[in-house]
Short mmCIF file of C-alpha atoms in Angstrom, two decimals:
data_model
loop_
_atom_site.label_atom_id
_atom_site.label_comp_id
_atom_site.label_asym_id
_atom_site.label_seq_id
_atom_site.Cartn_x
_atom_site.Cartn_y
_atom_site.Cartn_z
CA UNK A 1114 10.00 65.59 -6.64
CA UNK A 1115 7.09 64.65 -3.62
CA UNK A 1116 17.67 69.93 -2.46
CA UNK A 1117 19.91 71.85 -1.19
CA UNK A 1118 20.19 70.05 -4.31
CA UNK A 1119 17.28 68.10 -3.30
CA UNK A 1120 16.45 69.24 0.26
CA UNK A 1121 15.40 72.48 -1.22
CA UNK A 1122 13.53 71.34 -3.84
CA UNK A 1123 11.36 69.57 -1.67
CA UNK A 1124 7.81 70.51 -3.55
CA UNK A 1125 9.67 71.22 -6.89
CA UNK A 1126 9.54 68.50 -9.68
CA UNK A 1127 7.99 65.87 -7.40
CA UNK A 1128 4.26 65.45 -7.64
CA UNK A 1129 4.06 66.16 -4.07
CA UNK A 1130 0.69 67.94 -3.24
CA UNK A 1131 -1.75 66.10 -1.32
CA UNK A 1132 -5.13 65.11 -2.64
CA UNK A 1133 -6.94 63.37 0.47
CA UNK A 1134 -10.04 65.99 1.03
CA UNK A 1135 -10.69 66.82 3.75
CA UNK A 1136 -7.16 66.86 5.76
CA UNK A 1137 -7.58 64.54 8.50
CA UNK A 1138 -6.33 66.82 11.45
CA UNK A 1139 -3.45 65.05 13.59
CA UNK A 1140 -4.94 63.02 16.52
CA UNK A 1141 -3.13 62.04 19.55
CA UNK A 1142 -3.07 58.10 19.71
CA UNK A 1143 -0.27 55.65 20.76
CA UNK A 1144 0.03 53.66 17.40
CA UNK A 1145 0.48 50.30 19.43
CA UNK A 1146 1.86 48.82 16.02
CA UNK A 1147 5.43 50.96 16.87
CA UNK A 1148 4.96 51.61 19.81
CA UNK A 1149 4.11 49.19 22.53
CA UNK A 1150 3.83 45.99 20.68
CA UNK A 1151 5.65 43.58 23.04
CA UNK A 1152 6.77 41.27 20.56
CA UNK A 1153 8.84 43.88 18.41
CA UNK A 1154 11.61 42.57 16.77
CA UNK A 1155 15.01 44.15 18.17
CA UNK A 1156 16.45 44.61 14.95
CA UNK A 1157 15.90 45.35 11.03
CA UNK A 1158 17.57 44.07 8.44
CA UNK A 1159 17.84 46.30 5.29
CA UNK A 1160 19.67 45.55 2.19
CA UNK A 1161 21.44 42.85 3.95
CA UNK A 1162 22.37 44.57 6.87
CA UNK A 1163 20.50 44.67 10.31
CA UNK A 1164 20.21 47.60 12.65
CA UNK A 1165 18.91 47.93 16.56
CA UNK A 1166 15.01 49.11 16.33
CA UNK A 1167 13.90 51.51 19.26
CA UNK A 1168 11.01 53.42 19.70
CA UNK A 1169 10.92 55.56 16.32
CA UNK A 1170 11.66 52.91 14.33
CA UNK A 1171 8.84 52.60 11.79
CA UNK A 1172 10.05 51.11 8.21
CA UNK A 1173 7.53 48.23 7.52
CA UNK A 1174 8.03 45.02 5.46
CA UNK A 1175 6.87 46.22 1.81
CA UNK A 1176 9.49 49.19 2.30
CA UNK A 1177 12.18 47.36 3.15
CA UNK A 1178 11.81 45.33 0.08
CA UNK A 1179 12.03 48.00 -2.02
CA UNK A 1180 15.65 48.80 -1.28
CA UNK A 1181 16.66 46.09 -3.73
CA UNK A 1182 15.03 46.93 -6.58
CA UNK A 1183 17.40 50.40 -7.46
CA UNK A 1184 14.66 51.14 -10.81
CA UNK A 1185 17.64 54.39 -11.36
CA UNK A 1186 20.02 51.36 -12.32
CA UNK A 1187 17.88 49.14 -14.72
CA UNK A 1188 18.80 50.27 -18.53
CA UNK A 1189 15.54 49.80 -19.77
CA UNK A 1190 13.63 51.22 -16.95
CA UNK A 1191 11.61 54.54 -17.93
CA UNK A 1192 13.29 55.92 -14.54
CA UNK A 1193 16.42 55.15 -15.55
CA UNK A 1194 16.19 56.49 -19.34
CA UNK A 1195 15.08 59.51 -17.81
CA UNK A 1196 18.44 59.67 -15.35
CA UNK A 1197 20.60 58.60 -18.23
CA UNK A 1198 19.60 61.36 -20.49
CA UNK A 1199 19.88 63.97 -17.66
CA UNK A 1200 22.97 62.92 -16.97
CA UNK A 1201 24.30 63.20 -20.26
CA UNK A 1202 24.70 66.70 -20.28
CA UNK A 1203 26.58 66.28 -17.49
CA UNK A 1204 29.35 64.84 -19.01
CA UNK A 1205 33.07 64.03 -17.18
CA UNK A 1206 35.23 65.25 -16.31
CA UNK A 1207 33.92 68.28 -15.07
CA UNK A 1208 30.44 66.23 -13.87
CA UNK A 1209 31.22 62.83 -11.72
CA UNK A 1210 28.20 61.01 -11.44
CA UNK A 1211 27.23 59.23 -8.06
CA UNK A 1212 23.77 56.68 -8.44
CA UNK A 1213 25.04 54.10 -5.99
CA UNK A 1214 24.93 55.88 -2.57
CA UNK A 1215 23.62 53.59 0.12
CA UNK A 1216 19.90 54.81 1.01
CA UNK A 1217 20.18 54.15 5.10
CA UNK A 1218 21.99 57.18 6.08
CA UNK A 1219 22.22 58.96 9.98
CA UNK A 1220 20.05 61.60 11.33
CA UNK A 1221 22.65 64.31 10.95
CA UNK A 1222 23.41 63.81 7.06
CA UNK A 1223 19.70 63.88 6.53
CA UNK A 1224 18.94 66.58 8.11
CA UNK A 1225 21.35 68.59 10.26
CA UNK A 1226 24.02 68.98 7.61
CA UNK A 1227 21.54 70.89 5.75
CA UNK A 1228 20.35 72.90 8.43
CA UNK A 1229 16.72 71.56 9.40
CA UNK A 1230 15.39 72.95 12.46
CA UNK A 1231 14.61 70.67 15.01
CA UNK A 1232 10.88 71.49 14.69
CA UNK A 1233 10.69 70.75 11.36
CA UNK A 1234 7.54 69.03 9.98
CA UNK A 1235 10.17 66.73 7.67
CA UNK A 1236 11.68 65.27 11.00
CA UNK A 1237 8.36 63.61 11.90
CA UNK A 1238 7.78 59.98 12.23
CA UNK A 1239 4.58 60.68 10.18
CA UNK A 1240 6.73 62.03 7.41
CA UNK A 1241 9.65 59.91 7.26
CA UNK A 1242 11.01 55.88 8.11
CA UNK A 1243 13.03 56.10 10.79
CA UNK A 1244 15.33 52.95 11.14
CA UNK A 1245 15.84 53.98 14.79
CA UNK A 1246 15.86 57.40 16.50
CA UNK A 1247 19.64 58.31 14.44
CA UNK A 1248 19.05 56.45 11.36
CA UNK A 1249 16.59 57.10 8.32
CA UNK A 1250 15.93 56.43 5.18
CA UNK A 1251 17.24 58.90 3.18
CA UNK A 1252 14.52 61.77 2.32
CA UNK A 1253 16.11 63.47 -0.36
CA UNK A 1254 19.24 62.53 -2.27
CA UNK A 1255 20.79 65.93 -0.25
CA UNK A 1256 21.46 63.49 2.45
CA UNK A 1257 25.33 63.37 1.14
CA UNK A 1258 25.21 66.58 -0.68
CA UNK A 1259 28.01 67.77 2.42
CA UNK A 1260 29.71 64.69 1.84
CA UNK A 1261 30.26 64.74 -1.62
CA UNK A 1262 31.06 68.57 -1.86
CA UNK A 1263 33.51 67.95 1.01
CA UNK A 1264 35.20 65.01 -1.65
CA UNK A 1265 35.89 68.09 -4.00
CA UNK A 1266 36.40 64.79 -6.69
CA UNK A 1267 35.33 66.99 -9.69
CA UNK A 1268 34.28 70.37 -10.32
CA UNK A 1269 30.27 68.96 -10.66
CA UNK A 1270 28.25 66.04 -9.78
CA UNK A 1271 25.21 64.49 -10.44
CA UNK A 1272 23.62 62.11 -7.44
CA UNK A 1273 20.73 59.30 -8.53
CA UNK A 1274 18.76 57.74 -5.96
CA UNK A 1275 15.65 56.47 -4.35
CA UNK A 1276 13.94 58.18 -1.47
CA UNK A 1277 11.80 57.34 0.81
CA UNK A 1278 8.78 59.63 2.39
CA UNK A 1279 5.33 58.23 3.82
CA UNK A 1280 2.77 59.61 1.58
CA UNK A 1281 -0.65 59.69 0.14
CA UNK A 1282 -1.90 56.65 -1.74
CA UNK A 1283 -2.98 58.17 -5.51
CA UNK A 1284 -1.72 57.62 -9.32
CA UNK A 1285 0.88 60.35 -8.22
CA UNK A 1286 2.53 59.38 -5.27
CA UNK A 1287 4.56 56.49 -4.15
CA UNK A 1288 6.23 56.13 -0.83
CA UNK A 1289 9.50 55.55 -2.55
CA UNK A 1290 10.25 57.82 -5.32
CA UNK A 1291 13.42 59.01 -7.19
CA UNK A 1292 15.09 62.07 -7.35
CA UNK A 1293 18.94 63.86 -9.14
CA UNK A 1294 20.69 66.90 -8.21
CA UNK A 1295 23.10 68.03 -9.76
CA UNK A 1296 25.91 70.64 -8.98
CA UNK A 1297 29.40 72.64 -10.11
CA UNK A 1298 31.59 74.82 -8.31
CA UNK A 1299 34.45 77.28 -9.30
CA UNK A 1300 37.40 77.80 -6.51
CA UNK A 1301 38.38 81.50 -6.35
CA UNK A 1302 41.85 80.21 -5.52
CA UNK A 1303 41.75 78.39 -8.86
CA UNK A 1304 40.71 80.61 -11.33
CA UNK A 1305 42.84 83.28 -13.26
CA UNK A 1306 43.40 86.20 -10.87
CA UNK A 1307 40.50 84.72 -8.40
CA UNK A 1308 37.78 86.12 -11.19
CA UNK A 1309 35.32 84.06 -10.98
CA UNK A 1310 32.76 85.78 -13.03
CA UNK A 1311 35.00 85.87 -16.18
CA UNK A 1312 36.01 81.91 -15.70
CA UNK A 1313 32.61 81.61 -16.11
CA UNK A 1314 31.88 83.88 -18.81
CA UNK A 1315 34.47 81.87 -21.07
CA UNK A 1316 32.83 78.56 -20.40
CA UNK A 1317 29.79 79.79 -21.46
CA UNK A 1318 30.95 80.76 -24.28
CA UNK A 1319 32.22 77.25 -25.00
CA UNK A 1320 28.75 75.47 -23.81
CA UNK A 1321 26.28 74.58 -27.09
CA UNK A 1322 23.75 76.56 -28.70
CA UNK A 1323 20.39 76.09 -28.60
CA UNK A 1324 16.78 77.02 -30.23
CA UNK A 1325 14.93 77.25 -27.30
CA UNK A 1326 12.35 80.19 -26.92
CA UNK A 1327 13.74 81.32 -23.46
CA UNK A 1328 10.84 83.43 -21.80
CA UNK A 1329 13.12 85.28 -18.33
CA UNK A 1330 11.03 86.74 -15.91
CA UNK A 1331 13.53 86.13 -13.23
CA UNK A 1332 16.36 87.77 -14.52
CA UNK A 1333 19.53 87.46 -12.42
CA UNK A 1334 18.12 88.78 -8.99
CA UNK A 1335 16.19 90.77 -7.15
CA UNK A 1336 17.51 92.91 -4.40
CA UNK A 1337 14.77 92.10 -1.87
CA UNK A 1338 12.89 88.93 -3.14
CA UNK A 1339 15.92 86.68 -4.50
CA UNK A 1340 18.80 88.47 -3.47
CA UNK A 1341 22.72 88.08 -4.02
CA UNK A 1342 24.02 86.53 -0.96
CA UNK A 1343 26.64 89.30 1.03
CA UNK A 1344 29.68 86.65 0.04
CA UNK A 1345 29.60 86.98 -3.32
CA UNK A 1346 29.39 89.86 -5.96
CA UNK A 1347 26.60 90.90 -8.36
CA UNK A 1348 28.76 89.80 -11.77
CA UNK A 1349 29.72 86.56 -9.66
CA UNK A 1350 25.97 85.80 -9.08
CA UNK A 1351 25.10 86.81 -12.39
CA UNK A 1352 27.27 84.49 -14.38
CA UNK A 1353 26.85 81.90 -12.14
CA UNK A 1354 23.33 81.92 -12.85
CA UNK A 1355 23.63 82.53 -16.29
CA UNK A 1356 25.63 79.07 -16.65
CA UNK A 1357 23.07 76.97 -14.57
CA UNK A 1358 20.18 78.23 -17.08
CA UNK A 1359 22.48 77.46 -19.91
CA UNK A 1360 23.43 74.20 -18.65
CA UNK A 1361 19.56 73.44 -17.98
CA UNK A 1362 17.98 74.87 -20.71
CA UNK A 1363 20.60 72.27 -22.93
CA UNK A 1364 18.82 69.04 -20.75
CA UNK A 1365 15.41 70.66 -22.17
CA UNK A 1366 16.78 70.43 -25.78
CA UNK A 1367 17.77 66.99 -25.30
CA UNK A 1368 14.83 65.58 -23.26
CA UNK A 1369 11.89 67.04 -24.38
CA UNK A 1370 13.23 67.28 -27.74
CA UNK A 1371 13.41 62.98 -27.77
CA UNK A 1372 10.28 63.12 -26.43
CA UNK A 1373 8.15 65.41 -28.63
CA UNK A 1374 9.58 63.28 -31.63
CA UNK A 1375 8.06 60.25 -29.90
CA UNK A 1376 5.00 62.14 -29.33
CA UNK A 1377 4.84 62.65 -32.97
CA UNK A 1378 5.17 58.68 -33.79
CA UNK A 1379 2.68 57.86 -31.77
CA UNK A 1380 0.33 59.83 -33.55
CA UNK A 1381 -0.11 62.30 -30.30
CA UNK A 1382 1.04 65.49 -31.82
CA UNK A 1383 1.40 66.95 -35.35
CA UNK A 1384 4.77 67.26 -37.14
CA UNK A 1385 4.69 70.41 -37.58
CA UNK A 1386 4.94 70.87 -33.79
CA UNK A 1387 8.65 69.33 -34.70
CA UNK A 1388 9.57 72.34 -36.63
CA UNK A 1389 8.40 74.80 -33.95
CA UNK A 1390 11.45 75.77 -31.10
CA UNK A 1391 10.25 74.00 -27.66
CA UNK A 1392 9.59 77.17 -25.28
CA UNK A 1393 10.81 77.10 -21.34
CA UNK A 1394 10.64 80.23 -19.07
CA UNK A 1395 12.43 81.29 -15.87
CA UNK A 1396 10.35 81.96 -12.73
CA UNK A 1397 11.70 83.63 -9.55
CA UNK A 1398 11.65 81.39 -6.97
CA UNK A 1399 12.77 80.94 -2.85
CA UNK A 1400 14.37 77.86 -1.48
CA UNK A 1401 15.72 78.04 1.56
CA UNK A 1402 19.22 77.33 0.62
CA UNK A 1403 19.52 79.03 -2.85
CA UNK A 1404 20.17 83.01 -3.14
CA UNK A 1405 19.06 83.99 -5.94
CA UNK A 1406 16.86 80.83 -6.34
CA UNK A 1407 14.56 79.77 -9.65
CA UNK A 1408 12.11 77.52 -11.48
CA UNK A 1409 12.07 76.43 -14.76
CA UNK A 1410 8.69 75.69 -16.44
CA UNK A 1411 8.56 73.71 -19.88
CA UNK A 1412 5.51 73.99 -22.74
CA UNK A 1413 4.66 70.72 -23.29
CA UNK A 1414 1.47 69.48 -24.69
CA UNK A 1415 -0.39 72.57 -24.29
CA UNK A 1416 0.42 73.50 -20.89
CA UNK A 1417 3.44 75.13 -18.54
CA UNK A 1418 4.99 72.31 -16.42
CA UNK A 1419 6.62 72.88 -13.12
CA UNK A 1420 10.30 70.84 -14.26
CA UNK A 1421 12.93 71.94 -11.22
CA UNK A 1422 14.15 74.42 -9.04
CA UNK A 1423 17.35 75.25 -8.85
CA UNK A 1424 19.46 78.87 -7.66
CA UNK A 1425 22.92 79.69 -6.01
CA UNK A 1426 24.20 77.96 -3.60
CA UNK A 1427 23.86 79.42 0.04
CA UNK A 1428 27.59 79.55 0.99
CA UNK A 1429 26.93 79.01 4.60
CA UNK A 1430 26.26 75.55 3.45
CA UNK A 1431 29.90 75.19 1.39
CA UNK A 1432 31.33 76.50 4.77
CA UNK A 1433 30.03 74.04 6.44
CA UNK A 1434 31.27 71.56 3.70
CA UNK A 1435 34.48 72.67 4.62
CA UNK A 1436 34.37 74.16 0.97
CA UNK A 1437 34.06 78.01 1.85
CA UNK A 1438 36.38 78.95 -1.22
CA UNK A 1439 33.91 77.90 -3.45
CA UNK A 1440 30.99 79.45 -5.11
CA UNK A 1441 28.52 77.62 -7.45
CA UNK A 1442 24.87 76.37 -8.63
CA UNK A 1443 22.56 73.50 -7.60
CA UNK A 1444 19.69 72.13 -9.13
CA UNK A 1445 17.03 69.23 -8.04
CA UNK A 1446 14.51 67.03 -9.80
CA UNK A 1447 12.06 64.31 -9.67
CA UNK A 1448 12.58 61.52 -12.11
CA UNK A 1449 8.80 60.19 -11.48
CA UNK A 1450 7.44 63.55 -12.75
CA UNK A 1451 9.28 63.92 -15.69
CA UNK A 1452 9.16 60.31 -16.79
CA UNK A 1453 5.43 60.16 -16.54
CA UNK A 1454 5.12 63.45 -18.85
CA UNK A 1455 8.18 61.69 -21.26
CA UNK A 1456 6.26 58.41 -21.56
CA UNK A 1457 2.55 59.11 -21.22
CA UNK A 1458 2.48 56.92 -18.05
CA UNK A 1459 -0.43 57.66 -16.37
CA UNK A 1460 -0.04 55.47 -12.44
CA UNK A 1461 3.01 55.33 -10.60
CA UNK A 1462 2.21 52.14 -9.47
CA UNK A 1463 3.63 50.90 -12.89
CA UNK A 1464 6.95 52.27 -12.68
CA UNK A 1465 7.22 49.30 -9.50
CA UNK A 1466 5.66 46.42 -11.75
CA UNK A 1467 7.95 43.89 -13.05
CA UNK A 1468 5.21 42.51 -15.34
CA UNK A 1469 6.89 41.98 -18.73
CA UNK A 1470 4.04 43.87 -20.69
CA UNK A 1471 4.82 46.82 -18.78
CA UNK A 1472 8.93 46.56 -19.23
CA UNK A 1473 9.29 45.25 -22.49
CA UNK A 1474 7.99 48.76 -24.09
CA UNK A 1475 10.76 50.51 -23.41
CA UNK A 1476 15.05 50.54 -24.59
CA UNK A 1477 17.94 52.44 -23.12
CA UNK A 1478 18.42 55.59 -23.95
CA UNK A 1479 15.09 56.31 -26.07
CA UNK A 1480 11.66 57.82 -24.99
CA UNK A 1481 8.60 55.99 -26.21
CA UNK A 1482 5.21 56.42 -25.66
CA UNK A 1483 3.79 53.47 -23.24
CA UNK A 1484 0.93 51.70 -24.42
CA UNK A 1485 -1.56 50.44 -22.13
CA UNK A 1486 -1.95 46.71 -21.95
CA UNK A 1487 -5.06 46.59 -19.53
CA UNK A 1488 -7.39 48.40 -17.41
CA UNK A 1489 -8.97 46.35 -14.80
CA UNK A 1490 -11.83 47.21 -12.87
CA UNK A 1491 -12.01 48.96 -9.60
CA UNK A 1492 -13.57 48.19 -6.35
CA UNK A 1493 -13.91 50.53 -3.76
CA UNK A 1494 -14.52 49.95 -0.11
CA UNK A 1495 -15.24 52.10 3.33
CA UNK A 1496 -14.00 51.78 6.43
CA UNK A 1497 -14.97 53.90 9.24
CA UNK A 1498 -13.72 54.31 13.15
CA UNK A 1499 -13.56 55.75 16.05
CA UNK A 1500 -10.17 57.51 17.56
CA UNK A 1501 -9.71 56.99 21.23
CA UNK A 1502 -10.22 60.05 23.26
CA UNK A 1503 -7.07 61.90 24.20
CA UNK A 1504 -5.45 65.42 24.99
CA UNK A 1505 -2.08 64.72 24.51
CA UNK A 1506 -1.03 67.51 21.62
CA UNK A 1507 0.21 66.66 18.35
CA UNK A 1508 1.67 70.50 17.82
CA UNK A 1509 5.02 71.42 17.39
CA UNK A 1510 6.34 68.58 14.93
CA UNK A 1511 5.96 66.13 18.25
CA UNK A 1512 4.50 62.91 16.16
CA UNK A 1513 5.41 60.10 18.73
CA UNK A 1514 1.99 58.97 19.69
CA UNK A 1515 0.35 60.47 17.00
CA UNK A 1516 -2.47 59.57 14.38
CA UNK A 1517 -1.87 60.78 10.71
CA UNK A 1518 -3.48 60.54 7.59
CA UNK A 1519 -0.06 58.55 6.38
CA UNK A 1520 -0.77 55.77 9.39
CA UNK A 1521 -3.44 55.14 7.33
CA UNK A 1522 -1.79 54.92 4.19
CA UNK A 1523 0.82 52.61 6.16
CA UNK A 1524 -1.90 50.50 6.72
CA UNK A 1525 -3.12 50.08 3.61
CA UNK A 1526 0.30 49.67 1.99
CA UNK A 1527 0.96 46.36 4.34
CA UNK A 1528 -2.15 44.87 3.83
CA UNK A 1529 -2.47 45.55 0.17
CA UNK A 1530 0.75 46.76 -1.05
CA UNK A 1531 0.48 47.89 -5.27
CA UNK A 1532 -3.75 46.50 -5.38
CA UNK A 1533 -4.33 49.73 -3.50
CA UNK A 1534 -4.77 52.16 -6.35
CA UNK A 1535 -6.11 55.53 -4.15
CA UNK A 1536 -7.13 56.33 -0.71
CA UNK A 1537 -9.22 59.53 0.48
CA UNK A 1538 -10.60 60.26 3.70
CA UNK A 1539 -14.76 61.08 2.42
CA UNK A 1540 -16.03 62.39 5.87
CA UNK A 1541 -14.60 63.66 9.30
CA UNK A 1542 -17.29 63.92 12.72
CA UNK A 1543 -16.85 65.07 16.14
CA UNK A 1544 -19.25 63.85 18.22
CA UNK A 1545 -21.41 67.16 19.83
CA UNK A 1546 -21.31 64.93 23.56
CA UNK A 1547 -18.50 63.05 23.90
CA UNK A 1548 -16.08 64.80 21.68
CA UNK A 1549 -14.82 61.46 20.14
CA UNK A 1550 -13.69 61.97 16.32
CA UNK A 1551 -14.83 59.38 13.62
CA UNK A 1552 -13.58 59.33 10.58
CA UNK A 1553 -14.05 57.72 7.07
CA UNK A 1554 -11.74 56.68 4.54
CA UNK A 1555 -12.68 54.89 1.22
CA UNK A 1556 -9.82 52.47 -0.64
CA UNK A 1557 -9.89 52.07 -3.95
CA UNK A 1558 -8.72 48.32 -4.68
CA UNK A 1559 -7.21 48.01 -8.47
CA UNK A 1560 -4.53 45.50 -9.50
CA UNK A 1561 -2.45 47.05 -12.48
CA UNK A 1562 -2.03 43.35 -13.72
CA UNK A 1563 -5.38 41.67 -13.41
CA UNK A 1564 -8.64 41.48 -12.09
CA UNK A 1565 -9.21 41.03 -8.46
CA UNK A 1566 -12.04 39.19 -7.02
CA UNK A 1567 -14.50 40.47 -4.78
CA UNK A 1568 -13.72 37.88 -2.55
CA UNK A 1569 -9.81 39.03 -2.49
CA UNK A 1570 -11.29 42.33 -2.09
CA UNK A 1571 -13.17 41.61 0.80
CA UNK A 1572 -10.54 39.68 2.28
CA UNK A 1573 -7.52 42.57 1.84
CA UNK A 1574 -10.41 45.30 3.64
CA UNK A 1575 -11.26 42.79 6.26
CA UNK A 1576 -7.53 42.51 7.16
CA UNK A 1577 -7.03 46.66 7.15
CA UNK A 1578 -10.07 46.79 9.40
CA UNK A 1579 -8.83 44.88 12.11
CA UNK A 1580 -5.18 46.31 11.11
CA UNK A 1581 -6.41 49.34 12.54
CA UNK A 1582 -8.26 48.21 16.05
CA UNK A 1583 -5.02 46.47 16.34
CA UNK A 1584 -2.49 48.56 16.30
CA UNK A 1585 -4.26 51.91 17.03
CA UNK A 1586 -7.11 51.03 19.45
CA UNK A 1587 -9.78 52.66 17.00
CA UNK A 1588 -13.46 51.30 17.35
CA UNK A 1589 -14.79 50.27 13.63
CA UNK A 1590 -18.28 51.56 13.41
#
């Protein structure tokens, strides 16, 4: 976004790498918030519905808000221009198209179905909101990717949705984002003679042209780096990857075609540029559940863009789908990344307001360049603490009891929710004697819709201040 579909796109299309410098290290502390706080509430109530809390559960207020809002869904939402356009090269009824999947899903779709380890760094209560210890909210939108191949409704699908990740607090990330995968099989009991590869073949040959300047460094495989999984054949493999470049390379034409011509309007790029064939390339890739696996990079504006990742689908996980007869392609994207390239938005703080200067700009179904309607000033503040000493470890993926860099983000987030533009940790010490850590973060206060007063300001820091001795024991310095 930031598959298997999603799962193993997890860094691909999402504007996911961090940007707090220096890394603050994981430090064991009992966040008391979570934790030990006698007067937790015994349940949570999310989209209408409550569940029992326990000891991982960790989804706070301003999150559980969110689940309303569904920005996929709203036609004149940049998000959901973006979907809509995707999608329409998806068409039925090969494609079915699934944006209303409930984001509260168990454990096991999240992450066993698709074969996390128990280890993994994704399971961690630092990294995701855990409604109790076998609910989440979803982390990728390959939470029902079993599920919906196991429906074997349609030949392809498309799945919408907002997920939900703790994160970094910058113009680029957003604890709740949105992400589509799509998908399409072939049965090799359903084909003429079980060929697979020349079912293919003669789709392709049906699918529209295009003018794209196609640069292919991938090719179809390589024998060592992105092989062709044992189950399937080298001309299977090879057309099924020839019709999931096709089929992409067509949502180029149509997105990025829309939006150079707005690009044009607004006086951002010459007209000439209109006449010129838009250029993608191929890029050998690994995900973890794709064999061969790829990413496809777009020209836009003067520079290669990272768009998706995408590859053939590991059988093991179609076995597991109970849909071993099958053999197809996957792809995942984030809608945040390519809707901020599509309309020029530059904070994805914006894509949450519902000021009416910020919607009004935009109509289903068409890409236009947002305009900015204000820049207020910002106003930046330090805070800096103590940890308590401990020697508990945080290694392994083990994050109960333990300080992150996304606590503090947490933090921030319920105090000052969308007035919190960026936060960065500026300066990390270990005391020589006592071998206490300090550390120093600095918050960057900026409302996208007015101007904020120092006195707000100094009220929202005050309350993150003692936010943290409460519910983590630190000692402000």
């Amino acid at each position: 976004m930031r598959i298997p579909l999603l799962s193993i796109y997890r860094c691909v299309g999402t504007l996911n790498s961090r940007h707090i410098v220096p890394r603050v290290s994981q430090i064991a502390l009992v966040p008391r918030h979570y934790s030990t706080s006698p007067s937790k509430p015994s349940t949570v109530t999310l989209n209408g519905k409550s569940y029992p809390c326990d000891d991982h559960t960790n989804v706070p207020p301003h999150i559980a808000q969110c689940l309303s809002r569904k920005l996929h869904l709203i036609p004149n939402h940049p998000i959901s221009i973006t979907r809509s356009l995707i999608e329409s090269q998806f068409p039925s009824p090969v494609y079915k198209s699934y944006n209303t999947l409930l984001p509260v899903v168990t454990v096991g779709q999240n992450f066993d179905s698709l074969g996390f380890p128990l280890d993994h760094p994704g399971r961690s209560r630092t990294d995701t909101y855990y409604v109790n210890k076998d609910t989440v909210l979803r982390t990728h939108t390959s939470a029902h990717q079993a599920d919906t191949f196991r429906l074997r409704e349609s030949d392809g699908f498309t799945i919408s949705a907002d997920v939900y990740r703790r994160d970094a607090i910058d113009r680029s990330h957003y604890p709740v984002f949105h992400q589509m995968e799509g998908a399409r099989m072939w049965s090799r009991d359903s084909v003429p003679n079980g060929d697979i590869a020349a079912a293919i073949w003669k789709e392709i040959e049906q699918m529209p042209r295009h003018d794209l300047k196609v640069e292919d460094t991938a090719g179809a495989w390589d024998a060592e780096r992105n092989p062709v999984q044992s189950e399937h054949t080298d001309a299977e493999a090879e057309a099924v990857a020839a019709h999931l470049k096709r089929s992409l390379e067509n949502v180029v034409v149509e997105v990025f075609g829309q939006a150079r011509k707005a690009a044009i309007a607004a006086g951002e790029a010459k007209e000439s540029e209109v006449e010129e064939p838009l250029k993608v390339r191929w890029i050998e890739a690994y995900f973890p559940f794709t064999s061969p696996s790829y990413e496809l990079e777009v020209f836009w504006q003067g520079d290669w863009l990272e768009l998706l990742g995408c590859g053939v689908v590991k059988q093991e996980l179609l076995k597991n789908a109970d849909c071993n007869d099958q053999i197809g392609w996957a792809f995942g994207v984030g809608l945040e990344r390519v809707s901020m390239l599509l309309f020029n938005i530059p904070d994805i703080r914006l894509f949450w307001s519902q000021d009416a200067r910020f919607l009004s700009q935009f109509t289903p179904s068409t890409i236009t360049r947002f305009q900015p309607f204000s820049k207020f000033p910002p106003c930046h503040k330090d805070v800096a603490f103590w940890l308590p000493s401990s020697t508990t470890s945080a290694a392994g993926g083990n994050t109960m009891g333990v300080f992150h860099e996304n606590d503090m983000m947490e933090v921030v987030r319920d105090v000052a929710g969308d007035d919190a533009e960026d936060v960065r940790c500026i300066d990390e010490f270990v005391h020589p004697k006592t071998g206490k850590k300090s550390l120093c973060f600095r918050v960057n206060y900026r409302s996208l819709e007015r101007t904020l007063t120092n006195d707000e300001t100094n009220q929202m820091h005050e309350k993150v201040r003692q936010a943290l001795v409460e519910r983590y024991g630190v000692e402000l310095r």
